[in-house]
Every structure is written in structure tokens, then in C-alpha cells.
């Protein structure tokens, strides 16, 4: 079937309307009418070929929500009319240790929602800046938020799980002091989620102007990281720091804030490496620096259910599909609170 989409034909070209095809649903497939798709920073990197290996035409988008329109004969978990989500993963090998553990995000053969090889035309996956998507039921998530919140649910599928998974893995919760570095698409979700988990949340920002906003998101304290005296006041006090900043920066100023056995986990992917950490700072307090990438399918469902239960959605600005190129420019300037979401109904016009 042929549908409308927005994508790019080359890294140097803007996104434009295009027609793409989707496979007919197989026995285990779910066919979804996409209502909204969040705009992730990775979309920009991929479309503009800033990471290696972008395949064109490139249709980005891995924060997808919508309604099921049809299911294959062997699909048991979904039926037409269900509200569903699709995140960063649309397939994996389904038999390795990672897949067995429900950690498909770490499967060596994970198929990303866009820009990954697939048997379907045109030979690589095409994402959510499109009217429909067809996905194996294993990789489809149930959405239980009220339908009125659907647009603001979309960013949970990447920004939400990318922050939820490390917060859970490193046991953010009551009695824990948790830092969140950066207050953007990822960071604003990290603050909301850590707060809902019961942790004492400290937000770090470089801009004085974000203090009030961070508190409104649920931060108990806000530190302007350029102010050395404010940073020093938190030395050796954190159990866990979630660092969402992708731009290369000095990690040592944050590891110095970890208490003994504390961990700082990086979820932003820098285009060029950070300077190496000061190893003595790690040795002296048995501190760790770690990484984490999105989350597996069961944990993504757990995250969506947690958010529905706690009334958590992303703070979004809804845009038409033809505003996407401007939205990218605004994201690069940090001019969005905190996530753009495309209204996919505007793909028709
Ligand atoms: Zn993303
Ligand atoms: Zn696997």
C-alpha cells in the first residue's frame, strides 16, 4: 500500500513530502494509523548523515502513537481500534540472550524503526513521519493514557524509555539523591520520572533562566552548573546522575558530585568524544561512568503503564508536517519546550 510521508532524499536536502509503501500485514503484524510522531534529536543526526550510514530516502520518526486498523490472523494481543505505540525497535533476532531477557534494545540484530535493513521496500526501514506503519506484534506497545493526551504520549516511546530504563536499573527511588543533567527532550522526562519514582531530584542546567521550569517539572533543587559554588555544595552526595547532554563536555565536574559507589550514566550520544574522565576521581570513591540505550519492549510497556498511572506525559509543541524543517532549526537552537510532535493528520494536506 502506498502512503504519504515526510523525508529526505539526501543529507544536504530539506525534508519534503514523499510517497512510500508499507507491506501488507502478515500473520503476526499490526497495521497502525499513525496519529502523532515525536521529533527526536537522533532524527536530525540521521537525516543529515551526521552519524555513519544513513540510507536514503530517509523517513525518520521513532516516537509513534496511533490506532490499530488491522491485525494479522495470528495476532492475539491487539485488535482494530486499540491505541498503541511503536518506539525505536521494530524487530530483533528473537532468540539471543538479550531477546530472551526482553532486552531487544541490546540485541546485535535489532532493527531500528528507521534506517535499518529490512526485506521491505526500499530495503531499509522508514519511520513515523508517515501515515501508517506495519509492525510485528512483539514490538507494539499498549497505550492506556486518555486519548486526549495521545500527542503528548508519543515522546515517551524514546525520550521516556531512554530515561526510565537507567533510572530503574540504578534504582532511583525513595531515599536516593538523583541528578539529571540537561533539561531538554530527555532531561525533562528524566526529572518527571525520577520525581514520580520518589527520588530527591536535582536538575543541572547551564542556563539561569531554566530554574523555574525545572522546579515545575518536579526538581527538588536546581543547580546552574557554571556556578562552582553551587556545584561544590553538592560534592560527594549523589547516588546516581543521569546525564542527558549529547554535546561533549567536562564529565569530571559531575563525577565529583557522586558519593562512594555512585554512578553517572550517559544517554546522550556525542558526535565527538568527551574528554577522558579524571580516573583518580573514579578510583578514590569507586565511582562508575556508564551508558544506557533506550530499553527493551517489556520495560517500555512497564514505563508506559507507570506514566499512565502517574499522569505523566511529555511537554510538547504540536506541529504540522510541513513545519518539520523549521522545527529542526529550532531544536538546534534549544528553542523548544521540550519536544516537537508532528500531527500526522497534516501529512494529507
Ligand atoms: Zn529518539
Ligand atoms: Zn536478539
Short mmCIF file of C-alpha atoms and ligand atoms in Angstrom, two decimals:
data_model
loop_
_atom_site.label_atom_id
_atom_site.label_comp_id
_atom_site.label_asym_id
_atom_site.label_seq_id
_atom_site.Cartn_x
_atom_site.Cartn_y
_atom_site.Cartn_z
CA UNK A 1 0.00 0.00 0.00
CA UNK A 2 1.22 3.50 -0.81
CA UNK A 3 1.03 6.22 1.85
CA UNK A 4 2.18 9.80 2.41
CA UNK A 5 5.34 10.53 4.36
CA UNK A 6 7.87 13.26 5.03
CA UNK A 7 11.53 12.52 4.47
CA UNK A 8 14.81 13.48 2.85
CA UNK A 9 16.47 12.25 -0.34
CA UNK A 10 19.97 13.30 0.78
CA UNK A 11 21.74 14.64 3.86
CA UNK A 12 22.11 18.08 2.34
CA UNK A 13 18.43 18.42 1.37
CA UNK A 14 15.47 19.52 3.50
CA UNK A 15 12.68 17.09 4.31
CA UNK A 16 9.84 17.05 1.80
CA UNK A 17 6.59 15.18 1.12
CA UNK A 18 7.05 11.77 -0.48
CA UNK A 19 5.08 8.61 -1.17
CA UNK A 20 6.29 5.36 0.41
CA UNK A 21 4.95 1.82 0.56
CA UNK A 22 4.18 -0.43 3.53
CA UNK A 23 3.94 -4.22 3.42
CA UNK A 24 0.53 -5.87 3.72
CA UNK A 25 0.14 -7.12 7.31
CA UNK A 26 1.47 -10.65 7.79
CA UNK A 27 0.05 -13.20 10.25
CA UNK A 28 1.79 -11.58 13.24
CA UNK A 29 1.64 -7.97 12.08
CA UNK A 30 -0.26 -4.99 13.39
CA UNK A 31 -1.19 -2.23 10.93
CA UNK A 32 -1.33 1.16 12.62
CA UNK A 33 -2.75 4.53 11.56
CA UNK A 34 -0.19 6.95 12.97
CA UNK A 35 -1.84 9.86 14.80
CA UNK A 36 1.29 11.58 16.10
CA UNK A 37 5.06 11.20 15.93
CA UNK A 38 7.57 12.87 18.25
CA UNK A 39 10.69 14.52 16.85
CA UNK A 40 13.87 13.16 18.45
CA UNK A 41 17.34 14.68 18.18
CA UNK A 42 18.53 11.41 16.59
CA UNK A 43 16.20 12.17 13.68
CA UNK A 44 18.28 15.23 12.80
CA UNK A 45 21.59 13.35 13.10
CA UNK A 46 20.33 10.55 10.86
CA UNK A 47 18.60 12.68 8.23
CA UNK A 48 21.67 14.89 7.89
CA UNK A 49 24.08 11.91 7.78
CA UNK A 50 25.91 13.15 10.87
CA UNK A 51 26.16 9.55 12.04
CA UNK A 52 27.57 6.99 9.62
CA UNK A 53 25.35 5.00 7.31
CA UNK A 54 22.19 6.96 6.58
CA UNK A 55 20.14 5.26 3.85
CA UNK A 56 18.02 7.41 1.52
CA UNK A 57 15.24 8.15 1.15
CA UNK A 58 15.26 8.66 4.93
CA UNK A 59 11.90 8.91 6.72
CA UNK A 60 12.68 9.45 10.42
CA UNK A 61 10.48 9.09 13.48
CA UNK A 62 10.52 6.57 16.34
CA UNK A 63 8.08 8.10 18.80
CA UNK A 64 4.91 6.77 17.22
CA UNK A 65 1.36 6.63 18.60
CA UNK A 66 -1.83 5.79 16.81
CA UNK A 67 -4.70 3.39 16.38
CA UNK A 68 -4.73 -0.18 15.11
CA UNK A 69 -6.61 -0.52 11.82
CA UNK A 70 -5.98 -4.21 11.09
CA UNK A 71 -4.16 -7.22 12.53
CA UNK A 72 -2.85 -10.48 11.09
CA UNK A 73 -4.59 -13.82 11.68
CA UNK A 74 -2.22 -14.89 14.47
CA UNK A 75 -2.18 -11.62 16.42
CA UNK A 76 -3.72 -12.17 19.84
CA UNK A 77 -2.73 -9.09 21.84
CA UNK A 78 -4.22 -6.33 19.70
CA UNK A 79 -7.32 -5.63 17.67
CA UNK A 80 -8.62 -2.86 15.41
CA UNK A 81 -9.36 0.30 17.36
CA UNK A 82 -6.68 -0.17 20.07
CA UNK A 83 -4.49 2.80 20.98
CA UNK A 84 -0.88 1.72 20.55
CA UNK A 85 2.68 2.96 20.37
CA UNK A 86 5.82 1.99 18.47
CA UNK A 87 9.21 3.12 19.71
CA UNK A 88 12.76 2.72 18.42
CA UNK A 89 12.59 -1.04 17.74
CA UNK A 90 10.52 -2.87 15.11
CA UNK A 91 12.36 -6.19 15.03
CA UNK A 92 15.24 -8.22 16.54
CA UNK A 93 16.58 -11.77 16.24
CA UNK A 94 14.09 -13.08 18.89
CA UNK A 95 16.37 -15.92 20.05
CA UNK A 96 19.58 -14.47 21.54
CA UNK A 97 20.16 -13.97 25.27
CA UNK A 98 19.24 -10.30 25.06
CA UNK A 99 15.95 -11.04 23.27
CA UNK A 100 15.20 -13.85 25.76
CA UNK A 101 15.69 -11.31 28.56
CA UNK A 102 13.34 -8.82 26.90
CA UNK A 103 16.29 -6.54 26.20
CA UNK A 104 15.80 -6.39 22.45
CA UNK A 105 17.46 -2.96 22.53
CA UNK A 106 20.80 -4.72 23.12
CA UNK A 107 20.26 -7.49 20.51
CA UNK A 108 23.04 -7.41 17.92
CA UNK A 109 20.37 -7.78 15.24
CA UNK A 110 17.94 -5.17 16.50
CA UNK A 111 16.06 -3.49 13.65
CA UNK A 112 15.54 0.19 14.34
CA UNK A 113 12.28 1.83 13.33
CA UNK A 114 14.04 3.74 10.56
CA UNK A 115 17.30 3.48 8.64
CA UNK A 116 17.86 -0.25 9.32
CA UNK A 117 18.00 -3.04 6.69
CA UNK A 118 14.69 -4.85 6.08
CA UNK A 119 13.24 -7.10 3.36
CA UNK A 120 10.51 -4.47 2.78
CA UNK A 121 10.88 -1.80 0.08
CA UNK A 122 13.03 0.23 -0.26
CA UNK A 123 15.34 -2.16 1.64
CA UNK A 124 15.58 -0.16 4.84
CA UNK A 125 13.04 0.77 7.50
CA UNK A 126 11.05 4.01 7.22
CA UNK A 127 9.81 5.70 10.37
CA UNK A 128 6.90 7.55 11.84
CA UNK A 129 6.79 10.74 9.78
CA UNK A 130 4.22 8.81 7.76
CA UNK A 131 0.54 7.91 7.75
CA UNK A 132 0.84 4.23 8.65
CA UNK A 133 3.28 1.61 9.85
CA UNK A 134 3.12 -2.20 9.91
CA UNK A 135 4.94 -3.85 12.82
CA UNK A 136 5.24 -7.38 14.26
CA UNK A 137 3.05 -7.52 17.37
CA UNK A 138 6.02 -8.27 19.66
CA UNK A 139 7.22 -4.68 19.13
CA UNK A 140 3.86 -2.91 19.56
CA UNK A 141 3.05 -1.24 22.88
CA UNK A 142 -0.32 -0.70 24.52
CA UNK A 143 -1.27 2.90 25.38
CA UNK A 144 -3.65 3.32 28.32
CA UNK A 145 -3.44 7.11 28.74
CA UNK A 146 -6.64 9.03 27.93
CA UNK A 147 -6.90 9.61 24.18
CA UNK A 148 -6.82 13.40 24.71
CA UNK A 149 -3.20 13.01 25.87
CA UNK A 150 -2.14 10.91 22.90
CA UNK A 151 0.11 13.52 21.24
CA UNK A 152 2.00 14.06 24.50
CA UNK A 153 2.41 10.30 24.97
CA UNK A 154 4.42 10.00 21.73
CA UNK A 155 7.76 11.20 23.18
CA UNK A 156 7.56 8.57 25.92
CA UNK A 157 8.43 5.98 23.24
CA UNK A 158 12.02 7.25 23.01
CA UNK A 159 12.69 10.11 25.45
CA UNK A 160 10.60 8.38 28.13
CA UNK A 161 12.15 4.91 27.94
CA UNK A 162 15.68 6.27 27.42
CA UNK A 163 15.47 7.94 30.84
CA UNK A 164 13.16 5.44 32.60
CA UNK A 165 15.37 2.41 31.93
CA UNK A 166 18.56 3.74 33.59
CA UNK A 167 16.59 5.28 36.47
CA UNK A 168 15.12 1.82 37.17
CA UNK A 169 18.36 -0.07 36.56
CA UNK A 170 20.27 2.13 39.01
CA UNK A 171 17.34 2.07 41.42
CA UNK A 172 16.17 5.66 41.64
CA UNK A 173 13.58 5.84 44.38
CA UNK A 174 12.84 6.97 47.93
CA UNK A 175 15.96 7.83 49.92
CA UNK A 176 18.07 8.26 46.76
CA UNK A 177 19.56 11.53 45.58
CA UNK A 178 19.37 11.65 41.78
CA UNK A 179 20.82 14.29 39.47
CA UNK A 180 19.55 14.99 35.96
CA UNK A 181 21.97 16.88 33.71
CA UNK A 182 20.37 18.87 30.88
CA UNK A 183 16.75 19.98 30.69
CA UNK A 184 15.75 19.15 27.11
CA UNK A 185 13.66 16.43 25.50
CA UNK A 186 15.36 13.68 27.51
CA UNK A 187 16.13 15.64 30.68
CA UNK A 188 12.62 16.94 31.21
CA UNK A 189 11.35 13.36 31.14
CA UNK A 190 14.16 12.25 33.47
CA UNK A 191 13.10 14.87 36.04
CA UNK A 192 9.42 13.89 35.87
CA UNK A 193 10.15 10.16 36.11
CA UNK A 194 12.74 10.35 38.91
CA UNK A 195 10.35 12.57 40.87
CA UNK A 196 7.48 10.09 40.36
CA UNK A 197 9.75 7.24 41.50
CA UNK A 198 10.21 9.09 44.79
CA UNK A 199 13.84 10.19 44.49
CA UNK A 200 15.19 13.54 45.65
CA UNK A 201 15.81 15.16 42.26
CA UNK A 202 18.43 17.79 41.49
CA UNK A 203 18.37 19.27 37.98
CA UNK A 204 21.55 20.65 36.40
CA UNK A 205 21.36 23.32 33.75
CA UNK A 206 23.76 25.81 32.19
CA UNK A 207 21.11 28.48 31.98
CA UNK A 208 19.84 30.53 34.89
CA UNK A 209 16.55 31.01 33.03
CA UNK A 210 15.61 27.32 33.36
CA UNK A 211 15.47 27.31 37.17
CA UNK A 212 11.72 27.81 37.49
CA UNK A 213 10.93 25.46 34.62
CA UNK A 214 12.96 22.66 36.20
CA UNK A 215 11.14 23.08 39.50
CA UNK A 216 7.81 22.98 37.71
CA UNK A 217 8.83 19.65 36.15
CA UNK A 218 9.44 18.17 39.61
CA UNK A 219 13.03 19.01 40.53
CA UNK A 220 13.53 19.48 44.28
CA UNK A 221 16.64 21.59 43.64
CA UNK A 222 18.16 23.24 40.59
CA UNK A 223 21.87 23.86 40.12
CA UNK A 224 23.36 26.14 37.48
CA UNK A 225 26.41 24.06 36.58
CA UNK A 226 28.52 27.09 35.63
CA UNK A 227 28.38 28.29 39.26
CA UNK A 228 31.24 26.49 41.01
CA UNK A 229 29.97 27.33 44.49
CA UNK A 230 26.58 25.75 43.76
CA UNK A 231 28.29 22.64 42.39
CA UNK A 232 30.66 22.38 45.37
CA UNK A 233 27.71 22.41 47.75
CA UNK A 234 26.67 19.01 46.27
CA UNK A 235 30.12 17.34 46.31
CA UNK A 236 30.14 13.57 47.05
CA UNK A 237 26.38 13.46 47.66
CA UNK A 238 24.66 11.76 44.69
CA UNK A 239 23.68 8.10 44.42
CA UNK A 240 23.05 8.45 40.70
CA UNK A 241 23.36 11.06 37.97
CA UNK A 242 21.53 10.75 34.66
CA UNK A 243 23.47 12.78 32.10
CA UNK A 244 21.34 13.60 29.03
CA UNK A 245 23.70 16.10 27.38
CA UNK A 246 24.93 15.00 23.95
CA UNK A 247 27.42 17.83 23.40
CA UNK A 248 30.98 16.98 24.50
CA UNK A 249 31.57 18.45 27.97
CA UNK A 250 33.65 18.01 31.11
CA UNK A 251 32.36 14.90 32.89
CA UNK A 252 34.65 15.33 35.89
CA UNK A 253 32.65 18.20 37.36
CA UNK A 254 29.72 15.78 37.69
CA UNK A 255 31.55 12.61 38.79
CA UNK A 256 32.96 14.71 41.66
CA UNK A 257 29.38 15.01 42.90
CA UNK A 258 28.90 11.22 43.20
CA UNK A 259 29.20 9.63 46.63
CA UNK A 260 31.14 6.38 47.13
CA UNK A 261 29.87 3.73 44.66
CA UNK A 262 27.78 6.31 42.81
CA UNK A 263 27.20 6.04 39.08
CA UNK A 264 26.78 8.61 36.35
CA UNK A 265 25.04 7.19 33.27
CA UNK A 266 25.28 8.87 29.88
CA UNK A 267 22.33 8.67 27.49
CA UNK A 268 23.26 11.46 25.08
CA UNK A 269 25.30 10.33 22.06
CA UNK A 270 28.05 12.87 21.32
CA UNK A 271 29.18 13.36 17.73
CA UNK A 272 32.76 13.66 19.03
CA UNK A 273 34.07 12.04 22.25
CA UNK A 274 34.03 13.68 25.67
CA UNK A 275 37.45 14.34 27.15
CA UNK A 276 38.55 11.26 29.09
CA UNK A 277 37.36 11.24 32.69
CA UNK A 278 39.75 12.00 35.53
CA UNK A 279 40.47 8.41 36.59
CA UNK A 280 41.66 9.34 40.08
CA UNK A 281 38.23 10.79 40.79
CA UNK A 282 36.70 7.40 39.93
CA UNK A 283 39.27 5.31 41.84
CA UNK A 284 39.11 7.26 45.05
CA UNK A 285 35.38 6.70 45.54
CA UNK A 286 34.78 3.54 43.46
CA UNK A 287 32.66 5.69 41.16
CA UNK A 288 31.33 4.48 37.79
CA UNK A 289 30.57 6.08 34.47
CA UNK A 290 28.09 4.02 32.45
CA UNK A 291 25.94 4.15 29.32
CA UNK A 292 22.38 3.07 28.56
CA UNK A 293 20.41 2.84 25.31
CA UNK A 294 16.59 3.13 25.19
CA UNK A 295 15.02 -0.01 26.76
CA UNK A 296 13.54 -3.39 25.86
CA UNK A 297 9.93 -3.98 24.88
CA UNK A 298 8.67 -5.29 28.27
CA UNK A 299 10.29 -2.36 30.08
CA UNK A 300 8.87 0.10 27.55
CA UNK A 301 5.39 -1.27 28.31
CA UNK A 302 6.15 -1.00 32.05
CA UNK A 303 7.21 2.63 31.51
CA UNK A 304 4.01 3.48 29.59
CA UNK A 305 1.88 1.89 32.32
CA UNK A 306 3.87 3.73 35.03
CA UNK A 307 3.33 7.03 33.20
CA UNK A 308 -0.40 6.40 32.72
CA UNK A 309 -0.73 5.55 36.41
CA UNK A 310 1.15 8.70 37.48
CA UNK A 311 -0.41 11.00 34.87
CA UNK A 312 2.95 11.61 33.20
CA UNK A 313 3.26 12.81 29.60
CA UNK A 314 5.85 14.91 27.79
CA UNK A 315 5.61 18.69 27.47
CA UNK A 316 5.14 19.20 23.76
CA UNK A 317 4.60 21.65 20.94
CA UNK A 318 2.39 20.19 18.23
CA UNK A 319 3.43 21.00 14.65
CA UNK A 320 2.22 20.34 11.11
CA UNK A 321 4.35 18.06 8.97
CA UNK A 322 5.38 20.97 6.75
CA UNK A 323 6.90 22.74 9.78
CA UNK A 324 9.46 19.99 10.33
CA UNK A 325 12.46 21.76 8.77
CA UNK A 326 11.86 24.86 10.91
CA UNK A 327 11.39 22.63 13.95
CA UNK A 328 14.82 21.08 13.36
CA UNK A 329 16.41 24.55 13.29
CA UNK A 330 14.63 25.49 16.50
CA UNK A 331 15.77 22.26 18.19
CA UNK A 332 19.37 23.02 17.26
CA UNK A 333 18.95 26.42 18.95
CA UNK A 334 17.41 24.80 22.03
CA UNK A 335 14.18 26.63 21.28
CA UNK A 336 11.57 24.01 22.23
CA UNK A 337 9.77 23.13 25.48
CA UNK A 338 10.54 20.26 25.34
CA UNK A 339 9.53 18.09 22.40
CA UNK A 340 8.04 18.75 19.00
CA UNK A 341 5.34 16.30 17.96
CA UNK A 342 4.04 16.04 14.41
CA UNK A 343 0.28 15.88 13.87
CA UNK A 344 0.32 13.15 11.24
CA UNK A 345 -3.16 14.11 10.03
CA UNK A 346 -1.41 17.03 8.31
CA UNK A 347 0.51 14.65 6.04
CA UNK A 348 -2.51 14.56 3.73
CA UNK A 349 -2.69 18.30 3.07
ZN1 LIG B 1 14.96 9.03 19.84
ZN1 LIG B 2 18.31 -10.97 19.70
#
